Coordinates of C-alpha atoms and ligand atoms in Angstrom, one line a residue:
X1359 CA 7.6 4.6 57.9
X1360 CA 7.0 5.1 61.6
X1361 CA 9.5 5.4 64.4
X1362 CA 9.1 3.3 67.5
X1363 CA 9.9 4.7 70.9
X1364 CA 11.2 2.8 73.9
X1365 CA 11.2 4.6 77.3
X1366 CA 11.2 4.2 81.0
X1367 CA 7.9 4.5 82.9
X1368 CA 9.2 4.8 86.5
X1369 CA 12.1 6.6 88.0
X1370 CA 14.8 5.3 85.6
X1371 CA 16.9 2.1 85.6
X1372 CA 13.9 0.0 84.4
X1373 CA 16.2 -2.0 82.1
X1374 CA 15.9 0.1 78.9
X1375 CA 19.4 -0.8 77.7
X1376 CA 18.8 -4.5 77.8
X1377 CA 15.6 -4.3 75.8
X1378 CA 17.0 -1.9 73.2
X1379 CA 19.8 -4.4 72.6
X1380 CA 17.3 -7.2 72.3
X1381 CA 15.0 -5.3 69.8
X1382 CA 17.8 -3.8 67.8
X1383 CA 18.0 -6.6 65.2
X1384 CA 14.5 -5.6 64.0
X1385 CA 15.6 -2.0 63.3
X1386 CA 18.0 -0.2 60.9
X1387 CA 18.7 2.7 63.2
X1388 CA 18.8 3.3 67.0
X1389 CA 18.8 6.9 68.2
X1390 CA 19.1 8.4 71.7
X1391 CA 16.9 11.5 72.1
X1392 CA 17.6 13.1 75.4
X1393 CA 19.6 12.9 78.6
X1394 CA 23.4 12.5 78.8
X1395 CA 25.9 10.6 80.9
X1396 CA 23.5 10.7 83.9
X1397 CA 22.2 7.5 82.2
X1398 CA 23.6 4.1 82.8
X1399 CA 22.2 1.5 80.5
X1400 CA 23.3 -2.1 81.2
X1401 CA 23.6 -4.8 78.6
X1402 CA 24.6 -8.4 79.2
X1403 CA 25.5 -11.1 76.7
X1404 CA 28.0 -13.9 76.2
X1405 CA 28.9 -13.6 79.8
X1406 CA 30.0 -10.0 79.6
X1407 CA 28.4 -6.8 81.0
X1408 CA 28.6 -3.4 79.5
X1409 CA 27.3 0.0 80.8
X1410 CA 26.4 2.6 78.2
X1411 CA 26.0 6.3 79.1
X1412 CA 25.7 8.5 76.1
X1413 CA 26.0 5.9 73.3
X1414 CA 22.8 4.2 72.1
X1415 CA 22.2 0.6 73.2
X1416 CA 22.0 -0.6 69.6
X1417 CA 25.8 -0.4 69.3
X1418 CA 26.5 -4.1 69.8
X1419 CA 24.3 -5.7 67.2
X1420 CA 25.5 -5.7 63.6
X1421 CA 25.0 -3.2 60.9
X1422 CA 22.6 -0.7 62.6
X1423 CA 23.3 3.0 62.4
X1424 CA 23.4 4.5 66.0
X1425 CA 22.7 8.2 66.4
X1426 CA 23.2 10.6 69.3
X1427 CA 20.3 13.0 68.7
X1428 CA 20.1 16.8 69.2
X1429 CA 18.2 16.4 72.5
X1430 CA 21.2 14.7 74.1
X1431 CA 23.9 16.6 76.2
X1432 CA 27.4 15.3 75.5
X1433 CA 30.4 15.4 77.7
X1434 CA 33.4 14.9 75.4
X1435 CA 35.6 13.5 78.1
X1436 CA 33.1 10.8 79.2
X1437 CA 32.1 10.2 75.6
X1438 CA 35.7 9.5 74.7
X1439 CA 36.1 7.1 77.6
X1440 CA 33.0 5.2 76.7
X1441 CA 33.7 5.1 73.0
X1442 CA 37.4 4.0 73.4
X1443 CA 36.3 1.2 75.7
X1444 CA 33.8 0.0 73.0
X1445 CA 36.5 0.3 70.3
X1446 CA 38.7 -2.0 72.4
X1447 CA 36.0 -4.5 72.6
X1448 CA 35.8 -4.6 68.9
X1449 CA 33.0 -2.2 67.9
X1450 CA 33.9 -0.1 64.8
X1451 CA 32.6 3.0 66.5
X1452 CA 33.5 5.6 63.9
X1453 CA 31.6 3.5 61.3
X1454 CA 28.4 2.9 63.2
X1455 CA 27.9 6.0 65.3
X1456 CA 26.7 9.5 64.1
X1457 CA 26.4 12.5 66.4
X1458 CA 24.0 15.4 65.9
X1459 CA 25.7 18.8 65.4
X1460 CA 22.9 20.2 67.5
X1461 CA 23.6 18.2 70.6
X1462 CA 24.8 20.5 73.4
X1463 CA 28.2 20.1 75.1
X1464 CA 28.8 19.6 78.8
X1465 CA 31.7 21.8 79.8
X1466 CA 34.0 21.1 82.8
X1467 CA 32.5 24.1 84.6
X1468 CA 29.0 22.6 84.1
X1469 CA 30.0 19.8 86.4
X1470 CA 31.3 22.2 89.0
X1471 CA 28.1 24.2 88.8
X1472 CA 26.0 21.0 89.3
X1473 CA 27.9 20.3 92.5
X1474 CA 27.6 24.0 93.6
X1475 CA 23.8 24.1 93.0
X1476 CA 23.4 20.9 95.0
X1477 CA 25.5 22.2 97.9
X1478 CA 23.5 25.5 97.8
X1479 CA 20.2 23.5 98.1
X1480 CA 21.5 21.8 101.3
X1481 CA 19.0 19.3 102.7
X1482 CA 16.7 20.0 99.7
X1483 CA 19.3 18.7 97.2
X1484 CA 18.1 16.7 94.3
X1485 CA 20.7 14.0 94.5
X1486 CA 21.8 14.5 90.9
X1487 CA 24.4 12.3 89.2
X1488 CA 26.8 15.2 89.3
X1489 CA 27.4 15.1 85.6
X1490 CA 26.5 18.7 84.8
X1491 CA 23.1 17.8 83.3
X1492 CA 21.0 20.6 84.9
X1493 CA 23.5 23.5 84.1
X1494 CA 24.0 22.3 80.5
X1495 CA 20.3 22.2 79.8
X1496 CA 19.9 25.5 81.6
X1497 CA 22.5 27.0 79.2
X1498 CA 20.7 25.5 76.2
X1499 CA 17.3 27.0 77.2
X1500 CA 18.8 30.4 78.1
X1501 CA 20.6 30.4 74.7
X1502 CA 24.1 30.3 76.1
X1503 CA 25.1 26.8 75.2
X1504 CA 27.8 25.4 73.0
X1505 CA 26.9 22.7 70.5
X1506 CA 28.9 19.8 68.9
X1507 CA 28.7 21.6 65.6
X1508 CA 30.3 24.7 67.1
X1509 CA 33.6 22.8 67.8
X1510 CA 34.7 23.3 64.2
X1511 CA 34.0 27.1 64.2
X1512 CA 37.1 29.3 64.1
X1513 CA 36.0 31.2 67.2
X1514 CA 35.2 28.1 69.3
X1515 CA 37.9 28.8 71.9
X1516 CA 36.6 32.3 72.4
X1517 CA 33.0 31.1 72.8
X1518 CA 34.2 28.4 75.2
X1519 CA 36.0 31.1 77.3
X1520 CA 33.0 33.3 77.3
X1521 CA 30.8 30.4 78.5
X1522 CA 33.3 29.4 81.2
X1523 CA 33.6 33.0 82.4
X1524 CA 29.8 33.2 82.9
X1525 CA 30.0 30.0 84.9
X1526 CA 32.8 31.4 87.1
X1527 CA 30.7 34.5 87.7
X1528 CA 27.7 32.3 88.8
X1529 CA 30.0 30.2 91.0
X1530 CA 31.3 33.5 92.6
X1531 CA 27.7 34.6 93.2
X1532 CA 27.1 31.3 95.1
X1533 CA 30.1 32.1 97.2
X1534 CA 32.3 29.5 95.6
X1535 CA 36.0 30.1 94.8
X1536 CA 37.3 29.8 91.2
X1537 CA 37.7 26.0 90.7
X1538 CA 40.9 24.6 89.3
X1539 CA 39.7 23.1 86.1
X1540 CA 43.0 23.4 84.1
X1541 CA 43.7 19.7 83.9
X1542 CA 40.0 18.9 83.2
X1543 CA 40.0 21.6 80.5
X1544 CA 43.1 20.2 78.7
X1545 CA 41.4 16.7 78.7
X1546 CA 38.2 18.3 77.5
X1547 CA 39.8 20.0 74.5
X1548 CA 41.7 16.7 73.6
X1549 CA 38.4 14.9 73.8
X1550 CA 36.8 17.5 71.5
X1551 CA 39.4 16.6 68.9
X1552 CA 38.6 12.9 69.4
X1553 CA 34.9 13.8 68.9
X1554 CA 35.6 15.5 65.6
X1555 CA 36.8 12.2 64.2
X1556 CA 33.1 11.1 64.2
X1557 CA 30.5 11.8 61.6
X1558 CA 28.9 15.0 62.9
X1559 CA 25.5 15.2 61.2
X1560 CA 22.3 17.1 60.8
X1561 CA 20.5 14.1 62.4
X1562 CA 17.0 15.4 61.7
X1563 CA 17.6 15.3 58.0
X1564 CA 19.3 12.0 58.2
X1565 CA 16.6 10.3 60.2
X1566 CA 13.7 11.7 58.1
X1567 CA 15.7 10.6 55.0
X1568 CA 16.0 7.1 56.5
X1569 CA 12.2 7.1 57.1
X1570 CA 11.5 8.1 53.5
X1571 CA 13.7 5.1 52.4
X1572 CA 11.5 2.8 54.5
X1573 CA 14.1 2.2 57.2
X1574 CA 13.0 1.3 60.7
X1575 CA 14.1 3.6 63.5
X1576 CA 14.0 2.8 67.3
X1577 CA 14.3 5.8 69.6
X1578 CA 15.9 5.1 73.0
X1579 CA 14.9 7.1 76.0
X1580 CA 17.0 7.7 79.1
X1581 CA 15.8 8.2 82.7
X1582 CA 12.1 7.6 83.2
X1583 CA 8.8 9.4 83.0
X1584 CA 8.6 10.2 86.7
X1585 CA 11.9 12.1 86.2
X1586 CA 10.5 14.2 83.3
X1587 CA 11.1 17.9 83.8
X1588 CA 7.4 18.7 83.1
X1589 CA 5.5 15.6 84.3
X1590 CA 7.8 14.0 86.9
X1591 CA 8.0 14.7 90.6
X1592 CA 9.3 18.2 90.2
X1593 CA 11.7 19.6 91.3
X1594 CA 13.2 16.1 92.0
X1595 CA 13.6 15.4 88.3
X1596 CA 16.2 15.6 85.6
X1597 CA 16.3 18.5 83.2
X1598 CA 15.0 17.0 80.0
X1599 CA 11.7 15.7 78.6
X1600 CA 12.1 12.0 79.1
X1601 CA 8.5 11.3 77.8
X1602 CA 7.6 10.2 74.2
X1603 CA 7.2 13.8 73.1
X1604 CA 10.9 14.2 73.8
X1605 CA 11.7 11.9 70.9
X1606 CA 10.1 14.4 68.6
X1607 CA 12.1 17.4 69.9
X1608 CA 15.2 15.4 70.6
X1609 CA 15.4 13.9 67.1
X1610 CA 13.3 16.1 64.8
X1611 CA 10.7 13.5 64.0
X1612 CA 7.1 14.7 63.6
X1613 CA 4.5 13.5 66.1
X1614 CA 2.5 11.7 63.4
X1615 CA 5.6 9.5 62.7
X1616 CA 5.5 7.8 66.1
X1617 CA 4.4 4.2 65.9
X1618 CA 4.8 1.7 68.7
X1619 CA 5.6 3.2 72.2
X1620 CA 7.2 0.6 74.4
X1621 CA 6.9 1.4 78.0
X1622 CA 9.4 -0.4 80.3
X1623 CA 8.7 -1.0 84.0
X1624 CA 10.1 -3.2 86.7
X1625 CA 7.9 -5.7 88.5
X1626 CA 8.5 -3.5 91.5
X1627 CA 9.8 0.1 91.8
X1628 CA 13.1 1.9 92.5
X1629 CA 14.4 5.4 92.7
X1630 CA 17.9 6.9 93.1
X1631 CA 18.5 10.4 94.5
X1632 CA 16.0 12.5 96.6
X1633 CA 12.3 13.1 96.1
X1634 CA 9.0 11.5 96.8
X1635 CA 8.4 7.8 96.4
X1636 CA 5.0 6.8 97.7
X1637 CA 5.5 3.0 97.7
X1638 CA 9.0 3.1 99.2
X1639 CA 9.7 0.3 101.6
X1640 CA 12.0 1.0 104.6
X1641 CA 11.7 -2.5 106.0
X1642 CA 13.2 -6.0 105.4
X1643 CA 11.2 -6.4 102.2
X1644 CA 12.8 -3.3 100.7
X1645 CA 16.3 -4.5 101.6
X1646 CA 15.5 -8.0 100.2
X1647 CA 14.4 -6.5 96.9
X1648 CA 17.6 -4.4 96.8
X1649 CA 19.8 -7.4 97.5
X1650 CA 18.1 -9.8 95.1
X1651 CA 17.7 -7.2 92.3
X1652 CA 21.3 -5.8 92.8
X1653 CA 19.7 -2.3 93.1
X1654 CA 22.8 -0.2 93.0
X1655 CA 23.4 2.5 90.5
X1656 CA 25.0 1.3 87.2
X1657 CA 27.3 4.4 87.1
X1658 CA 27.4 6.0 90.6
X1659 CA 27.0 2.8 92.6
X1660 CA 24.5 4.5 94.8
X1661 CA 21.9 2.4 96.7
X1662 CA 18.6 2.5 94.9
X1663 CA 15.5 3.0 97.1
X1664 CA 13.1 0.1 96.6
X1665 CA 9.3 -0.4 96.9
X1666 CA 6.3 -2.2 95.5
X1667 CA 5.0 -1.4 92.0
X1668 CA 3.0 1.9 91.9
X1669 CA 0.0 1.6 89.5
X1670 CA -1.1 5.2 90.1
X1671 CA 2.2 6.5 88.8
X1672 CA 2.3 3.8 86.0
X1673 CA -1.1 4.7 84.7
X1674 CA -0.1 8.3 84.6
X1675 CA 3.1 7.5 82.7
X1676 CA 1.1 5.3 80.2
X1677 CA -1.2 8.2 79.6
X1678 CA 1.4 10.8 79.0
X1679 CA 3.5 8.6 76.7
X1680 CA 0.6 6.9 74.8
X1681 CA 2.2 3.5 75.6
X1682 CA 1.0 0.8 73.2
X1683 CA 2.9 -2.1 74.7
X1684 CA 4.3 -2.7 78.1
X1685 CA 7.5 -4.6 78.9
X1686 CA 7.9 -6.0 82.4
X1687 CA 11.5 -6.3 83.7
X1688 CA 13.1 -8.1 86.6
X1689 CA 10.1 -10.4 87.2
X1690 CA 12.7 -13.0 88.6
X1691 CA 13.6 -10.7 91.4
X1692 CA 10.2 -11.4 93.1
X1693 CA 10.5 -15.2 92.6
X1694 CA 10.9 -16.0 96.3
X1695 CA 8.3 -13.7 98.0
X1696 CA 5.3 -15.3 99.8
X1697 CA 3.1 -12.5 98.5
X1698 CA 3.5 -9.5 96.2
X1699 CA 1.8 -6.2 96.4
X1700 CA 0.7 -3.6 93.9
X1701 CA -0.4 0.0 94.9
X1702 CA -3.7 0.8 93.2
X1703 CA -4.6 4.1 94.9
X1704 CA -3.2 6.6 97.4
X1705 CA -5.0 7.6 100.6
X1706 CA -4.4 11.3 101.1
X1707 CA -6.1 13.2 104.0
X1708 CA -8.8 10.5 104.1
X1709 CA -9.5 10.6 100.4
X1710 CA -8.8 7.9 97.9
X1711 CA -6.8 9.2 94.9
X1712 CA -6.1 7.4 91.7
X1713 CA -5.0 10.3 89.5
X1714 CA -1.3 11.1 90.1
X1715 CA -1.5 14.3 92.1
X1716 CA 0.1 17.7 91.3
X1717 CA 2.7 17.4 94.0
X1718 CA 3.4 14.3 96.0
X1719 CA 6.3 15.8 98.0
X1720 CA 5.5 16.4 101.6
X1721 CA 2.1 14.8 101.4
X1722 CA 1.2 12.0 103.8
X1723 CA 0.4 9.3 101.3
X1724 CA -0.8 5.9 102.4
X1725 CA -0.6 3.5 99.4
X1726 CA -3.6 1.2 99.0
X1727 CA -2.3 -2.2 98.1
X1728 CA -3.7 -5.3 96.4
X1729 CA -1.8 -8.3 97.8
X1730 CA -1.4 -11.4 95.7
X1731 CA 0.2 -14.8 96.3
X1732 CA 3.8 -15.1 95.2
X1733 CA 4.9 -17.8 92.7
X1734 CA 7.8 -19.2 94.7
X1735 CA 9.4 -20.6 91.6
X1736 CA 12.7 -19.7 90.0
X1737 CA 11.9 -18.3 86.6
X1738 CA 15.3 -17.1 85.3
X1739 CA 16.0 -20.2 83.2
X1740 CA 12.5 -20.2 81.6
X1741 CA 12.2 -19.5 77.9
X1742 CA 8.5 -19.5 77.3
X1743 CA 5.3 -18.3 78.9
X1744 CA 4.0 -21.8 79.0
X1745 CA 6.6 -22.8 81.6
X1746 CA 5.7 -19.9 83.9
X1747 CA 3.9 -20.5 87.2
X1748 CA 0.2 -19.7 87.3
X1749 CA 0.5 -17.3 90.2
X1750 CA 3.0 -15.2 88.2
X1751 CA 0.7 -15.2 85.1
X1752 CA -2.2 -14.1 87.3
X1753 CA -0.1 -11.2 88.5
X1754 CA 0.7 -10.3 84.9
X1755 CA -3.0 -10.5 83.9
X1756 CA -3.9 -8.3 87.0
X1757 CA -1.5 -5.7 85.9
X1758 CA -2.7 -5.7 82.3
X1759 CA -6.3 -5.3 83.5
X1760 CA -5.4 -2.4 85.8
X1761 CA -3.2 -0.7 83.2
X1762 CA -5.4 -1.4 80.3
X1763 CA -2.4 -2.1 78.1
X1764 CA -0.9 -5.4 76.9
X1765 CA 2.4 -6.6 78.5
X1766 CA 4.2 -8.1 75.5
X1767 CA 7.7 -8.9 76.9
X1768 CA 8.6 -10.5 80.2
X1769 CA 12.2 -10.2 81.3
X1770 CA 13.5 -12.9 83.7
X1771 CA 17.2 -12.0 84.0
X1772 CA 19.8 -9.5 83.0
X1773 CA 21.1 -11.5 80.0
X1774 CA 19.9 -10.8 76.4
X1775 CA 18.7 -14.4 76.3
X1776 CA 16.5 -14.1 79.4
X1777 CA 13.7 -12.4 77.5
X1778 CA 10.3 -13.9 76.8
X1779 CA 8.4 -12.4 74.0
X1780 CA 4.7 -13.1 74.3
X1781 CA 2.4 -13.9 71.4
X1782 CA 0.8 -10.4 71.6
X1783 CA 4.2 -8.7 70.8
X1784 CA 3.9 -6.3 67.9
Ligands
LIG1117 P1 18.4 1.2 82.3 O1 19.1 2.5 82.9 O2 16.9 1.4 82.2 O3 19.0 0.7 81.1 O4 18.6 0.1 83.5 P2 20.0 -0.1 84.3 O5 20.9 -0.8 83.4 O6 20.4 1.1 85.0 O7 19.4 -1.1 85.5 C1 18.8 -2.3 85.2 C2 19.6 -3.4 85.9 O8 18.9 -4.6 86.0 C3 20.9 -3.8 85.2 O9 21.9 -4.2 86.1 C4 20.5 -4.9 84.3 O10 21.6 -5.8 84.0 C5 19.5 -5.6 85.2 N1 18.4 -6.3 84.6 C6 17.7 -6.0 83.4 N2 16.7 -6.8 83.2 C7 16.7 -7.7 84.3 C8 15.8 -8.8 84.6 O11 14.8 -9.1 84.0 N3 16.2 -9.5 85.8 C9 17.2 -9.1 86.5 N4 17.5 -9.8 87.6 N5 18.1 -8.1 86.2 C10 17.8 -7.4 85.1
LIG1118 P1 18.9 5.8 83.3 O1 18.8 6.3 81.9 C1 17.9 6.7 87.5 C2 18.2 10.9 88.7 C3 19.2 11.3 89.7 C4 18.6 12.5 90.4 C5 17.8 13.2 89.3 C6 18.5 14.3 88.6 O2 20.0 5.0 83.6 O3 17.5 5.2 83.7 P2 20.6 14.6 87.0 O4 22.0 14.2 87.1 O5 19.8 14.1 85.8 O6 20.4 16.1 87.1 O7 19.8 14.0 88.3 O8 17.6 12.2 88.3 N1 18.6 10.2 87.5 C7 18.5 8.9 87.2 N2 17.9 8.0 88.0 N3 18.3 6.4 86.2 C8 18.8 7.4 85.4 O9 19.1 7.2 84.1 C9 19.0 8.7 85.9 N4 19.4 9.9 85.4 C10 19.2 10.8 86.4 O10 19.5 10.3 90.5 O11 17.6 12.0 91.3
LIG1119 MG1 20.3 3.1 84.4

């Protein structure tokens, strides 16, 4: 059996949570493979809205197993808040969720280090979510991390103290005073006890076992390809591999088991935090997209930077991930524009560039746009492709030609129901 992977192709917030929820009924298992509570995945159904951060977006459908994989970094405090809220809304969390023993723990001092690193960078700061993501992955790679499975070891408290002391020494080297984390620490240890009530598993064995039994697995990515630590706009990226290969390392599934790769993108483009964004709009059009698309962070409430769709970056993302199907989100946000634009190349120092460059930061990039007529028709109540305006379908066909990949789902609103599956969906 194959595993399918669903991931973001832009700078995150493409609408991954919504589509995972929509596709979940076709799967037996949904598994998150990287990232942590820096993610905010929004789902809407029955007039209610939920934002998930560390818990997979398959949690609301019935009967599926949801797994937090080894590639994820978990903050016990935030996990507990999220899980208890879901329990209150009727989800039998301890029954449907399993957590990899190999997932790394975010410590209270990781959050402090995240803030200190940002402060030390000054104007060059990344604009992180402040959730301790970078420092936790740093400890993982430098072999100093603590894992979910370690929480049951008799020497867990000593290992925690050793890790914390290292962090305090790093903070001192940055000229920061010892932070007062006593209250946070007490909540953290309480939350670790809460975490231990869950099924802590060897998720690589579990998932490969499911595959042998013929069960279908959907892997849910967080962030987006342009935030990948290797292929994104480094250093303005997150600290994990957000690309398809991250599903292999973040869950322990072999590359040859990957089946469909669903690449999610918005009909336009957004970014939160610092870093290059070639098609960013600083004008009235950018503000209109932000207002209509409610482009504010699901978790931090930060304003998202907005711009036209960037096909140079998208083609790059499709290549790196081996995308087999594209899913276009937030089509409805452009319903009332006279014209829409798509960037097909960059002009850099008089040259036309179509391969995403090594480093786009600090370069004078002039996007080359193709401008098309807008459709000027509200689409959010539409339920089939047949009802959709010709100008919109022409835009979709143009994107498919440029990207050489089929667009198989069109999303026209935040609700589960506002999702149009095309005939070419596999
Ligand atoms: P994720 O991080 O990729 O899961 O995306 P976010 O949840 O951070 O951001 C996507 C936002 O767009 C959320 O507020 C969704 O409710 C909303 N959304 C998703 N799909 C659509 C759509 O097709 N149209 C509109 N208008 N909103 C959408
Ligand atoms: P979802 O899964 C959008 C951005 C931050 C910052 C950079 C590094 O909801 O799409 P980090 O806290 O990871 O060290 O921050 O990455 N970022 C996201 N932007 N969506 C996300 O997740 C993001 N997760 C991190 O804004 O620029
Ligand atoms: Mg998000």
